[in-house]
XYZ file of C-alpha atoms in Angstrom:
780
model
C 0.000 0.000 0.000
C 2.922 2.341 0.671
C 4.051 1.887 -2.911
C 0.500 2.632 -4.131
C 0.270 5.941 -2.243
C 3.782 6.936 -3.289
C 2.779 6.419 -6.934
C -0.239 8.681 -6.417
C 1.944 11.452 -4.967
C 4.321 11.277 -7.929
C 1.448 11.529 -10.394
C 0.020 14.642 -8.708
C 2.679 16.806 -7.022
C 0.018 19.141 -5.646
C -1.102 16.341 -3.368
C 2.313 15.441 -1.978
C 2.101 17.549 1.159
C -1.273 16.229 2.205
C -0.825 12.576 1.277
C 1.713 11.607 3.889
C 0.952 8.096 5.003
C -0.675 7.855 8.406
C -3.344 6.119 10.359
C -6.151 8.262 8.997
C -5.943 8.002 5.218
C -9.091 10.034 4.807
C -7.014 13.149 5.538
C -5.370 12.769 2.110
C -6.591 15.490 -0.316
C -6.590 12.953 -3.157
C -9.162 10.893 -1.324
C -11.245 14.004 -0.617
C -11.262 14.729 -4.345
C -12.960 11.372 -4.890
C -16.090 12.928 -3.390
C -16.986 14.570 -6.708
C -19.815 12.869 -8.564
C -21.373 13.301 -11.971
C -24.891 14.751 -12.111
C -27.206 12.241 -13.710
C -30.226 13.521 -15.579
C -33.017 11.006 -15.128
C -36.709 11.863 -14.876
C -35.750 14.494 -12.347
C -32.298 15.986 -11.867
C -30.547 13.673 -9.421
C -26.935 13.769 -8.303
C -25.259 10.417 -7.706
C -24.004 10.276 -4.127
C -20.442 11.353 -3.433
C -18.039 8.910 -1.848
C -18.060 9.277 1.933
C -14.689 10.415 3.248
C -14.782 7.643 5.863
C -15.760 4.042 5.263
C -19.425 3.784 4.396
C -21.423 2.351 7.294
C -18.698 2.916 9.937
C -18.478 5.368 12.800
C -15.516 7.658 12.000
C -13.719 6.574 15.165
C -13.681 2.936 13.997
C -12.315 3.490 10.497
C -8.603 3.451 11.358
C -8.901 0.207 13.321
C -10.781 -1.451 10.463
C -8.177 -0.397 7.919
C -5.310 -1.513 10.174
C -6.927 -4.926 10.581
C -7.300 -5.283 6.804
C -3.655 -4.373 6.211
C -2.487 -6.900 8.783
C -4.527 -9.578 7.042
C -3.052 -8.560 3.669
C 0.380 -9.617 4.880
C -0.864 -13.135 5.641
C -2.082 -13.761 2.079
C 0.751 -15.549 0.241
C 0.590 -16.180 -3.506
C 2.881 -19.192 -3.150
C 0.344 -20.867 -0.855
C -2.453 -20.199 -3.342
C -0.414 -21.877 -6.071
C 0.089 -24.962 -3.938
C -3.611 -25.140 -3.126
C -4.427 -24.992 -6.835
C -1.924 -27.738 -7.600
C -3.255 -29.893 -4.776
C -6.899 -29.646 -5.857
C -6.312 -30.339 -9.564
C -4.416 -33.634 -9.960
C -7.332 -35.295 -11.748
C -10.915 -34.594 -12.881
C -13.299 -33.378 -10.170
C -16.720 -33.129 -11.779
C -19.820 -33.518 -9.611
C -20.007 -37.020 -8.176
C -16.324 -37.827 -8.777
C -13.972 -39.133 -6.052
C -11.712 -36.073 -6.427
C -14.656 -33.698 -5.896
C -15.442 -35.406 -2.593
C -11.748 -35.471 -1.617
C -11.469 -31.733 -2.289
C -14.576 -31.064 -0.200
C -13.199 -33.043 2.735
C -9.821 -31.301 2.474
C -11.538 -27.897 2.606
C -13.594 -28.868 5.663
C -10.359 -29.752 7.474
C -8.803 -26.416 6.526
C -11.822 -24.392 7.632
C -11.851 -26.189 10.993
C -8.132 -25.492 11.423
C -8.862 -21.817 10.820
C -11.560 -21.708 13.507
C -14.768 -22.166 11.534
C -17.700 -24.476 12.214
C -17.476 -26.474 8.983
C -19.465 -29.319 7.475
C -20.431 -30.907 4.174
C -24.078 -30.653 3.147
C -24.805 -33.186 0.430
C -27.657 -33.049 -2.072
C -28.614 -35.710 -4.587
C -29.034 -34.140 -8.003
C -29.760 -35.349 -11.488
C -26.492 -35.392 -13.464
C -26.679 -37.359 -16.735
C -23.368 -38.632 -18.136
C -22.695 -40.150 -21.576
C -23.146 -43.818 -22.367
C -23.028 -43.473 -26.124
C -21.917 -40.680 -28.474
C -21.790 -41.138 -32.227
C -21.802 -38.675 -35.127
C -21.636 -39.816 -38.745
C -21.703 -37.913 -42.012
C -23.759 -40.193 -44.292
C -23.885 -38.134 -47.509
C -22.421 -36.990 -49.892
C -19.375 -38.848 -48.476
C -18.974 -40.857 -45.300
C -17.087 -39.523 -42.282
C -17.066 -40.775 -38.701
C -16.345 -38.024 -36.165
C -13.734 -39.070 -33.626
C -15.321 -37.111 -30.739
C -11.986 -37.489 -28.929
C -10.141 -34.660 -27.235
C -6.454 -35.415 -27.626
C -4.204 -34.563 -24.646
C -1.726 -31.739 -25.143
C 1.886 -32.864 -25.434
C 3.963 -32.310 -22.320
C 1.069 -31.723 -19.912
C 0.765 -34.851 -17.765
C -2.417 -33.656 -16.097
C -4.078 -33.230 -19.490
C -3.333 -36.880 -20.204
C -4.990 -37.799 -16.883
C -7.927 -35.554 -17.781
C -8.572 -37.394 -21.038
C -8.023 -40.824 -19.514
C -10.165 -40.343 -16.374
C -12.486 -37.470 -17.179
C -15.893 -37.288 -18.768
C -15.719 -37.014 -22.578
C -17.000 -33.924 -24.398
C -20.778 -33.707 -23.981
C -23.608 -31.324 -23.166
C -25.265 -32.112 -19.863
C -29.065 -32.470 -19.999
C -29.145 -33.100 -23.740
C -31.938 -35.465 -24.696
C -31.262 -39.065 -25.620
C -31.826 -39.647 -29.312
C -30.975 -41.359 -32.582
C -31.762 -38.814 -35.298
C -30.888 -38.463 -38.961
C -31.388 -35.445 -41.153
C -30.022 -32.904 -43.555
C -27.518 -30.517 -42.026
C -28.056 -26.745 -41.842
C -25.472 -24.222 -40.676
C -27.169 -21.637 -38.420
C -24.219 -19.395 -37.454
C -24.493 -18.733 -33.689
C -27.926 -20.337 -33.511
C -29.689 -17.376 -31.874
C -33.138 -16.049 -32.867
C -31.707 -13.322 -35.150
C -29.876 -15.989 -37.183
C -33.124 -17.841 -37.802
C -34.655 -14.587 -39.026
C -31.909 -14.521 -41.685
C -32.663 -18.125 -42.601
C -36.359 -17.311 -42.890
C -35.635 -14.490 -45.339
C -33.542 -16.967 -47.351
C -36.443 -19.422 -47.412
C -34.567 -22.036 -45.361
C -36.622 -24.156 -42.964
C -34.863 -26.283 -40.321
C -37.852 -28.459 -39.474
C -36.815 -32.115 -39.407
C -33.153 -31.196 -39.872
C -30.013 -31.225 -37.731
C -28.422 -27.816 -37.194
C -24.774 -26.998 -36.608
C -23.939 -23.787 -34.738
C -20.708 -22.229 -33.592
C -20.174 -21.141 -30.022
C -20.635 -17.474 -29.166
C -23.374 -14.879 -29.506
C -25.258 -16.259 -26.513
C -25.050 -18.943 -23.869
C -24.741 -22.439 -25.356
C -28.116 -23.669 -24.047
C -29.948 -21.102 -26.167
C -28.751 -22.782 -29.379
C -30.556 -26.137 -28.986
C -33.490 -24.398 -27.305
C -34.102 -22.177 -30.339
C -33.360 -25.068 -32.719
C -36.050 -27.147 -31.021
C -38.525 -24.252 -31.135
C -37.869 -23.948 -34.895
C -38.457 -27.675 -35.462
C -34.916 -29.095 -35.675
C -34.403 -32.671 -34.460
C -30.767 -32.335 -33.351
C -28.060 -29.768 -32.702
C -24.263 -29.740 -33.001
C -22.106 -26.984 -31.461
C -18.474 -26.354 -32.400
C -15.728 -23.925 -31.472
C -14.624 -22.029 -34.560
C -10.863 -21.291 -34.736
C -11.754 -17.738 -35.686
C -13.063 -17.248 -32.154
C -10.595 -18.989 -29.853
C -8.266 -21.032 -32.065
C -5.355 -20.419 -34.398
C -6.816 -17.168 -35.731
C -6.284 -15.695 -32.268
C -2.937 -17.274 -31.381
C -0.994 -20.489 -31.056
C -2.803 -23.543 -29.752
C -1.925 -25.211 -26.490
C 0.758 -26.164 -25.422
C 2.634 -23.641 -27.593
C 0.087 -20.944 -26.785
C -3.129 -20.507 -24.839
C -5.690 -21.121 -27.579
C -7.556 -24.227 -28.683
C -5.750 -27.011 -30.455
C -7.663 -28.804 -33.255
C -9.368 -31.509 -31.172
C -10.221 -29.362 -28.118
C -13.909 -29.189 -27.194
C -15.896 -26.943 -24.885
C -18.209 -28.973 -22.679
C -21.144 -27.444 -20.845
C -24.702 -27.665 -19.669
C -27.752 -27.042 -21.837
C -30.226 -27.025 -18.966
C -32.835 -24.324 -19.567
C -31.235 -21.923 -17.070
C -33.353 -18.908 -18.115
C -36.380 -20.908 -16.954
C -34.767 -21.930 -13.662
C -31.416 -23.322 -12.499
C -30.970 -26.173 -10.046
C -31.908 -29.834 -10.009
C -34.550 -30.401 -12.719
C -36.441 -32.911 -10.577
C -36.883 -30.837 -7.389
C -38.138 -27.365 -8.334
C -38.471 -24.902 -5.437
C -37.195 -27.434 -2.868
C -33.833 -28.857 -1.870
C -32.747 -32.117 -3.504
C -32.297 -34.004 -0.254
C -32.098 -37.781 -0.305
C -35.772 -38.160 0.592
C -37.104 -35.218 -1.460
C -40.188 -35.681 -3.638
C -39.021 -35.762 -7.252
C -40.687 -35.162 -10.600
C -40.740 -37.823 -13.239
C -38.043 -36.994 -15.778
C -40.657 -36.458 -18.484
C -42.275 -33.737 -16.376
C -39.061 -31.757 -15.827
C -39.520 -28.628 -17.955
C -35.856 -27.538 -17.942
C -34.490 -30.612 -19.759
C -33.489 -30.183 -23.398
C -35.930 -31.759 -25.865
C -33.514 -32.721 -28.649
C -30.076 -34.368 -28.675
C -27.187 -31.892 -28.680
C -23.439 -32.544 -28.870
C -20.337 -30.308 -28.764
C -17.582 -31.133 -31.257
C -14.127 -29.867 -32.151
C -13.447 -27.896 -35.305
C -11.434 -30.917 -36.450
C -14.692 -32.893 -36.508
C -16.806 -29.950 -37.661
C -14.793 -29.076 -40.767
C -15.726 -32.172 -42.863
C -19.399 -31.587 -42.058
C -19.270 -27.918 -43.043
C -17.290 -28.700 -46.213
C -20.056 -31.094 -47.269
C -22.735 -28.402 -47.152
C -24.132 -26.865 -50.316
C -26.627 -24.090 -50.843
C -26.018 -20.375 -50.556
C -22.786 -18.922 -49.240
C -23.139 -17.750 -45.668
C -23.275 -13.984 -45.022
C -19.932 -12.367 -44.246
C -20.547 -12.159 -40.511
C -21.391 -15.895 -40.420
C -17.969 -16.924 -41.709
C -15.366 -18.157 -39.272
C -11.707 -19.058 -39.394
C -11.765 -22.440 -41.111
C -10.104 -22.612 -44.576
C -13.401 -23.407 -46.315
C -16.309 -21.679 -47.993
C -18.987 -21.402 -45.325
C -22.297 -22.499 -46.829
C -25.676 -22.836 -45.173
C -27.288 -25.896 -46.768
C -29.610 -27.667 -46.280
C -27.778 -30.673 -47.632
C -26.378 -32.356 -49.490
C -24.716 -33.123 -46.154
C -26.783 -35.658 -44.246
C -25.795 -36.732 -40.751
C -26.783 -39.212 -38.062
C -26.467 -38.264 -34.385
C -26.789 -40.917 -31.660
C -26.700 -40.031 -27.965
C -27.573 -42.034 -24.872
C -27.072 -40.975 -21.239
C -27.013 -42.459 -17.773
C -29.681 -40.462 -15.963
C -28.542 -41.265 -12.432
C -28.440 -38.993 -9.408
C -25.043 -37.766 -8.229
C -23.993 -36.432 -4.811
C -23.261 -32.702 -4.678
C -21.011 -31.956 -1.704
C -21.361 -28.339 -0.563
C -18.803 -27.163 1.989
C -20.362 -24.736 4.502
C -18.163 -22.947 7.062
C -19.578 -20.559 9.686
C -17.922 -17.997 11.925
C -20.618 -16.729 14.319
C -20.732 -12.994 14.823
C -19.894 -11.419 18.166
C -22.675 -8.808 18.275
C -25.224 -9.421 15.503
C -24.982 -13.175 14.849
C -28.434 -13.304 13.254
C -27.217 -11.254 10.284
C -25.271 -13.386 7.812
C -22.670 -12.290 5.257
C -22.311 -15.137 2.759
C -19.268 -15.658 0.525
C -19.149 -18.404 -2.102
C -17.253 -19.956 -5.022
C -17.868 -23.341 -6.608
C -15.364 -26.201 -6.445
C -16.525 -28.641 -9.146
C -15.161 -28.563 -12.696
C -15.955 -30.108 -16.048
C -12.532 -31.730 -16.099
C -9.439 -30.460 -14.220
C -10.625 -26.878 -13.767
C -7.477 -25.108 -12.565
C -8.934 -21.872 -13.892
C -12.640 -22.646 -13.755
C -13.233 -22.668 -10.806
C -10.116 -23.248 -8.675
C -8.468 -19.931 -9.599
C -11.323 -18.175 -7.776
C -11.693 -20.734 -5.005
C -8.093 -20.348 -3.813
C -8.741 -16.618 -3.388
C -11.756 -17.387 -1.208
C -9.721 -19.859 0.860
C -6.902 -17.372 1.437
C -9.449 -14.773 2.490
C -11.127 -17.209 4.895
C -7.779 -18.220 6.391
C -7.004 -14.558 7.139
C -10.480 -13.909 8.587
C -10.100 -16.954 10.834
C -6.708 -15.782 12.075
C -8.095 -12.357 12.878
C -10.872 -14.000 14.884
C -8.394 -16.143 16.817
C -6.429 -12.995 17.655
C -9.505 -11.346 19.110
C -11.030 -9.645 16.061
C -14.154 -11.760 15.612
C -16.572 -10.195 13.106
C -19.651 -8.459 14.487
C -21.958 -10.283 12.065
C -21.840 -13.984 11.164
C -19.742 -14.894 8.129
C -20.624 -18.018 6.113
C -18.159 -19.338 3.526
C -19.413 -21.818 0.927
C -17.660 -23.967 -1.663
C -20.451 -25.115 -3.962
C -20.524 -28.407 -5.824
C -22.286 -29.157 -9.129
C -22.275 -25.554 -10.341
C -21.215 -26.537 -13.837
C -24.277 -28.662 -14.688
C -26.614 -25.785 -13.793
C -25.918 -24.101 -10.414
C -27.166 -27.277 -8.750
C -25.323 -27.202 -5.421
C -25.975 -23.563 -4.564
C -29.578 -23.622 -5.773
C -30.465 -26.739 -3.802
C -28.869 -25.302 -0.642
C -30.649 -21.971 -1.125
C -34.010 -23.644 -1.745
C -33.523 -26.025 1.192
C -32.631 -23.174 3.583
C -34.889 -20.559 1.987
C -36.751 -19.573 5.165
C -33.516 -19.135 7.158
C -31.912 -17.147 4.369
C -34.888 -14.824 4.000
C -34.617 -14.103 7.723
C -30.832 -13.867 8.146
C -28.969 -13.383 4.842
C -27.816 -9.785 4.469
C -25.482 -10.069 1.447
C -24.090 -12.836 -0.753
C -20.657 -12.286 -2.404
C -19.726 -14.620 -5.252
C -16.591 -15.286 -7.230
C -15.780 -17.815 -9.946
C -12.894 -18.005 -12.422
C -10.156 -15.458 -11.767
C -7.198 -14.348 -13.901
C -4.723 -11.606 -14.671
C -6.243 -8.219 -15.489
C -8.827 -5.770 -14.238
C -11.333 -5.777 -11.401
C -14.753 -6.955 -12.500
C -17.724 -6.355 -10.234
C -21.467 -6.602 -10.662
C -24.492 -6.891 -8.465
C -26.949 -4.962 -6.349
C -26.336 -1.283 -7.005
C -26.831 -0.260 -3.373
C -23.394 -1.879 -2.861
C -21.657 0.186 -5.551
C -20.110 2.697 -3.143
C -18.733 -0.153 -1.022
C -17.149 -1.690 -4.126
C -15.603 1.643 -5.112
C -14.079 2.160 -1.683
C -12.629 -1.349 -1.654
C -11.256 -0.890 -5.188
C -9.418 2.217 -3.991
C -7.729 0.229 -1.204
C -6.493 -2.889 -3.036
C -3.193 -2.712 -4.876
C -2.934 -3.953 -8.453
C -0.045 -6.454 -8.477
C 1.234 -5.460 -11.927
C 1.242 -1.660 -11.701
C 1.315 -0.710 -8.021
C -1.671 1.621 -8.285
C -5.040 0.673 -6.828
C -7.201 -1.737 -8.801
C -9.798 1.036 -8.938
C -7.368 3.508 -10.474
C -6.246 0.955 -13.051
C -9.836 0.122 -13.989
C -10.696 3.817 -14.372
C -7.685 4.248 -16.644
C -8.813 1.307 -18.765
C -12.358 2.612 -19.083
C -11.167 6.110 -19.971
C -8.702 4.771 -22.564
C -10.874 2.040 -24.091
C -14.436 3.000 -23.326
C -16.885 5.185 -25.168
C -16.571 8.936 -25.392
C -19.453 9.241 -22.933
C -17.696 6.990 -20.432
C -14.491 9.007 -20.833
C -16.327 12.242 -20.084
C -18.205 10.707 -17.163
C -15.011 9.427 -15.527
C -13.336 12.790 -16.016
C -16.133 14.360 -13.997
C -16.402 11.594 -11.381
C -14.178 8.745 -10.227
C -17.207 6.558 -9.461
C -16.952 3.152 -11.113
C -20.292 1.731 -12.093
C -20.836 -1.934 -11.334
C -22.721 -4.082 -13.806
C -26.098 -5.752 -13.421
C -26.126 -9.534 -12.955
C -27.799 -12.016 -15.281
C -26.941 -15.663 -14.631
C -24.141 -18.180 -15.073
C -22.814 -18.453 -11.527
C -23.917 -19.116 -7.979
C -25.279 -15.669 -7.109
C -28.439 -16.435 -9.073
C -30.462 -18.302 -6.406
C -29.629 -15.690 -3.799
C -30.283 -12.528 -5.803
C -32.929 -13.509 -8.309
C -34.887 -16.104 -6.368
C -34.589 -15.092 -2.706
C -33.922 -11.368 -3.066
C -30.628 -11.348 -1.152
C -28.449 -8.386 -2.123
C -25.501 -9.824 -4.015
C -22.144 -9.121 -5.623
C -20.044 -11.042 -8.129
C -16.351 -10.093 -8.099
C -13.142 -11.218 -9.792
C -10.280 -10.199 -12.045
C -9.662 -10.826 -15.735
C -9.247 -9.495 -19.233
C -5.531 -10.066 -19.842
C -5.277 -13.834 -20.154
C -7.206 -14.773 -23.298
C -7.235 -18.435 -24.246
C -9.329 -21.356 -25.374
C -9.165 -23.639 -22.343
C -12.722 -22.926 -21.139
C -14.407 -26.238 -20.207
C -11.763 -28.296 -22.020
C -9.363 -30.993 -20.797
C -6.432 -28.566 -20.941
C -7.683 -26.240 -18.200
C -4.876 -27.688 -16.060
C -2.484 -26.425 -13.402
C 0.274 -26.165 -16.012
C -1.971 -24.028 -18.210
C -3.000 -21.903 -15.209
C 0.523 -21.091 -14.039
C 1.708 -20.308 -17.577
C -1.183 -18.371 -19.067
C -3.901 -17.528 -16.543
C -2.299 -16.041 -13.434
C 1.477 -16.560 -13.264
C 2.477 -16.539 -9.622
C -1.214 -16.460 -8.519
C -0.815 -12.733 -7.842
C -4.376 -11.987 -8.951
C -5.609 -14.833 -6.784
C -4.058 -12.899 -3.907
C -5.659 -9.672 -5.184
C -9.038 -11.423 -5.190
C -8.416 -12.584 -1.613
C -7.640 -9.016 -0.506
C -10.698 -7.702 -2.353
C -13.030 -10.335 -0.928
C -11.580 -9.850 2.534
C -12.417 -6.135 2.535
C -15.887 -6.629 1.114
C -16.691 -9.395 3.583
C -15.194 -7.763 6.687
C -16.636 -4.319 6.007
C -20.070 -5.844 5.593
C -19.535 -7.934 8.729
C -18.130 -5.137 10.910
C -19.933 -1.946 9.824
C -22.026 -0.120 12.404
C -24.801 -0.005 9.812
C -24.791 -2.238 6.747
C -22.834 -0.249 4.109
C -25.589 0.288 1.564
C -26.200 3.495 -0.391
C -29.507 3.670 -2.232
C -28.977 6.823 -4.250
C -26.958 4.784 -6.734
C -29.818 2.306 -7.012
C -32.192 5.169 -7.801
C -29.837 6.621 -10.418
C -29.368 3.199 -12.004
C -33.106 2.543 -12.125
C -33.490 5.901 -13.853
C -31.150 4.759 -16.624
C -33.073 1.512 -16.971
C -36.367 3.384 -17.272
C -34.884 5.607 -19.972
C -33.659 2.510 -21.811
C -37.032 0.764 -21.969
C -38.731 3.991 -23.063
C -36.172 4.322 -25.866
C -36.537 0.616 -26.709
C -40.299 0.971 -27.147
C -39.812 3.976 -29.422
C -37.150 2.239 -31.537
C -39.273 -0.918 -31.879
C -42.259 1.157 -32.961
C -40.122 2.985 -35.541
C -38.636 -0.296 -36.795
C -42.026 -1.911 -37.326
C -43.349 1.149 -39.122
C -40.286 1.304 -41.389
C -40.357 -2.411 -42.239
C -44.081 -2.357 -42.957
C -43.616 0.609 -45.288
C -40.798 -1.209 -47.107
C -43.098 -4.190 -47.598
C -46.001 -2.064 -48.848
C -43.787 -0.088 -51.230
C -42.158 -3.226 -52.628
C -38.689 -1.912 -51.750
C -37.728 -5.121 -49.928
C -38.492 -7.181 -53.039
C -36.808 -4.796 -55.475
C -33.670 -4.560 -53.329
C -33.225 -8.335 -53.117
C -30.746 -10.155 -55.382
C -32.931 -11.897 -58.011
C -30.420 -14.763 -58.266
C -30.615 -15.663 -54.562
C -33.505 -17.074 -52.546
C -35.527 -14.415 -50.759
C -38.774 -14.538 -48.788
C -40.398 -11.154 -48.335
C -41.528 -10.453 -44.757
C -45.148 -9.667 -44.050
C -46.327 -6.231 -42.985
C -47.082 -6.113 -39.256
C -49.554 -4.199 -37.191
C -48.199 -0.879 -35.892
C -47.028 -0.864 -32.295
C -49.152 1.101 -29.836
C -47.825 3.843 -27.608
C -47.194 2.587 -24.083
C -47.977 4.596 -20.969
C -44.719 4.855 -19.005
C -46.088 7.430 -16.551
C -46.516 4.886 -13.692
C -42.878 3.871 -14.035
C -41.630 7.439 -14.342
C -43.599 8.509 -11.287
C -42.447 5.512 -9.254
C -38.851 6.351 -10.080
C -39.394 9.966 -9.058
C -40.657 8.787 -5.660
C -37.708 6.400 -5.372
C -35.183 9.195 -5.918
C -36.594 11.224 -3.058
C -36.888 8.227 -0.738
C -33.309 7.139 -1.491
C -31.911 10.545 -0.557
C -33.673 10.478 2.811
C -32.686 6.859 3.477
C -29.007 7.523 2.757
C -29.000 10.507 5.110
C -30.579 8.308 7.782
C -28.043 5.502 7.329
C -25.106 7.915 7.494
C -26.532 9.565 10.605
C -27.100 6.241 12.329
C -23.550 5.067 11.599
C -22.221 8.181 13.338
C -24.653 8.056 16.230
C -23.502 4.982 18.121
C -27.150 4.159 18.867
C -27.194 0.337 18.732
C -30.980 0.061 18.722
C -31.383 2.360 15.722
C -28.502 0.688 13.901
C -30.009 -2.769 14.329
C -33.429 -1.499 13.263
C -31.903 -0.004 10.114
C -29.967 -3.195 9.432
C -33.222 -5.149 9.381
C -34.785 -2.654 6.986
C -31.711 -2.764 4.741
C -31.714 -6.571 4.683
C -35.383 -6.581 3.677
C -35.045 -3.948 0.979
C -33.828 -6.225 -1.840
C -36.570 -8.720 -1.010
C -39.085 -6.032 -1.989
C -37.734 -5.971 -5.539
C -39.091 -9.520 -5.899
C -42.640 -10.833 -6.284
C -43.789 -14.309 -5.245
C -45.336 -15.079 -8.634
C -42.101 -14.184 -10.450
C -41.650 -13.096 -14.031
C -44.117 -14.067 -16.791
C -43.682 -17.764 -17.544
C -40.714 -17.954 -15.143
C -41.973 -18.089 -11.555
C -38.564 -19.110 -10.150
C -37.080 -15.772 -11.234
C -38.678 -13.293 -8.856
C -36.477 -10.211 -9.141
C -38.038 -7.413 -11.207
C -34.894 -5.342 -11.646
C -32.322 -7.965 -12.737
C -32.812 -11.283 -14.518
C -31.155 -13.362 -17.236
C -32.869 -13.013 -20.583
C -34.982 -15.780 -22.068
C -32.704 -15.839 -25.133
C -29.499 -14.403 -23.710
C -28.880 -17.086 -21.086
C -26.150 -15.530 -18.971
C -26.791 -12.026 -20.279
C -28.815 -9.737 -18.032
C -32.124 -8.083 -18.785
C -32.888 -5.104 -16.576
C -36.523 -4.336 -15.830
C -36.929 -7.774 -17.442
C -40.699 -8.035 -17.449
C -41.049 -4.760 -19.346
C -38.008 -5.123 -21.591
C -38.696 -8.635 -22.857
C -42.382 -7.942 -23.516
C -41.350 -5.009 -25.733
C -38.683 -7.057 -27.501
C -41.212 -9.802 -28.219
C -43.839 -7.344 -29.445
C -46.345 -8.329 -26.747
C -47.698 -4.860 -26.110
C -50.544 -5.670 -23.731
C -48.131 -7.656 -21.572
C -45.625 -4.804 -21.755
C -48.189 -2.359 -20.358
C -49.121 -4.776 -17.585
C -45.449 -5.233 -16.705
C -44.918 -1.461 -16.590
C -47.635 -1.266 -13.943
C -46.148 -4.211 -12.021
C -42.625 -2.770 -12.108
C -43.948 0.575 -10.888
C -45.690 -1.146 -7.960
C -42.472 -3.002 -7.083
C -40.472 0.243 -7.091
C -43.111 1.904 -4.914
C -42.851 -0.901 -2.327
C -39.077 -0.554 -2.392
C -39.361 3.219 -1.917
C -41.684 2.731 1.059
C -38.985 0.605 2.710
C -36.494 3.426 2.177
C -38.943 5.854 3.769
C -39.115 3.577 6.804
C -35.326 3.876 7.052
C -35.621 7.661 7.116
C -38.280 7.518 9.812
C -36.092 5.269 11.985
C -33.703 8.124 12.736
C -36.290 10.898 12.631
C -38.057 9.312 15.595
C -34.818 9.491 17.646
C -33.978 13.115 16.909
C -34.412 15.482 19.911
């Protein structure tokens, strides 16, 4: 940290005199300058809150002690130890149900107990189908039998073990099937690609489609294929995306070699994650289970991932029109769409057994407010070896927990209870975390204050997303963690990156304010059951962006790959540990939970503006396309030598009434300002009764952004501010009920969802008003 502050003084000589290192860093003029914030024009003029000079949520007299404790813990986090933990947990495959997964869980329980935690394994019994038979044959115009083998990389002994002992390339929750049909290339296999096919007069009904990875989460590709009538789906990694077009293949470089394959789940995650057979309840041994045929999240057609080595002969055999320019990848072929003359047979059969999912749960009871829980999690299962995904993030969590335990043993027990979790069976569909959250739902609704998640971690920049009331906390932590490559704070480095590489608007915004915006969360990791189902305020944090490669979900995500290409020296694993430590301990020790709702209000204002603009752009698009159809311009502009199907004119879109949403946001802005003043006052007051009352109101606030009946057609997803999209998978949709109704042209539903979203925001604002009243009633 001394090196970080020295670098700041050199960069701004005017600050040298005031930035002398001392116990109270808030005396530094540079830190006081961070209090500037950019005015945000929403429905009303609202200024995003300035950074507090002291730690948010803390009495000023307790700030120095908190910072000193964090710096002591920093010194105990050793990158060398993280490396050894990674090596020790990745000698062989540790997918859900494997012996190594159980061994890793037991090893972690022993470590947590050594560090002073109450630790145990909670096991759930989840559906996890594994391959019995995989066969792919090109029948016409020539015969080719796909090898479906991922060859080990030369010189990496663990990769050889991965291929010999691990599960072969497959997509979990694919349907069984023996299907034959003409082949059609569908680019990324997302809805927009099928719109292109429709205009070309190409119908995929009764056919097998082949799609390349990218453009959306993998499970969307067979889902859309099934909806369009296809009987099977193949997915391949194109070398233009993460192969030789990007760099040398492993082991010479970090990108995919010819036979490498990305595995992954195709469970219908946008419908709900978790065990398909036990919706809304934990998959305990004696749980009531659905019949497999009644499980709505299982894929309906067979789907198989293949290497580009196996994909190239299939694509070369296609005829028909040449694919559009943006559909062409990096293979040395002419990309054609088909259908035919390529005809393929796909045969898949799975073992549909249950597998044990061993969650590691470690508790450190709080000294003063034990009924408020700060949860911190990272999964431990992998598709194969998983040195990067997930162990690179897990070792950061372990180092953080070790330091927290040592602090507690030395007399610095956290005020609130801290719960660490290492989730199993995340890869098949967030199974371990979802089953635990559903099983303990009543306890979590009562006690869970915040959930902090991490996953894969690598060299690069801080990445943070989640509940926007935690944005100020994230900014303050980012200012206090040193970037291991540059010596400045990770916040300063991220600001520099966004100014240098972001949009002009982002550059101007960060010139006016140092506030880093955190992203909204969709899905794809273990925060989902906490945030989007239970309404627990959540964060997802990690580092990345400077270690590109093609190892994701392949057999060469090994320790050797990790130490060479992902995080040499595990220095960003240590940075994650120091980041997680500050987030966790500040949440656990603050006088009042460190939330700031003005940022939530400002963020909601941007989301409201976006859906208003979306409705206008959709209305303009429909009007323009209908006019082009009526005028005949579509037909005249088409190439007469190529197939073309003219779209039909559509009914004009109605004007939606956004006034309820605008008015609800206006009320939220005012309520947030009063709530933030109340929280700041309570933190300074030392009044334990008021602080605990406010804590309870803060904990309940995120719950009020959920509704018991959930989103339309998706009752498991209850959050009305953040949700994964139906056709984006991992990608977030904000104000999802409104946004997706507009995107799908369901205007009556859109208006109903506007009214629902407005009611949700009003309930949330009422909770913020209760926070304001909590301190008003104590004023003399």
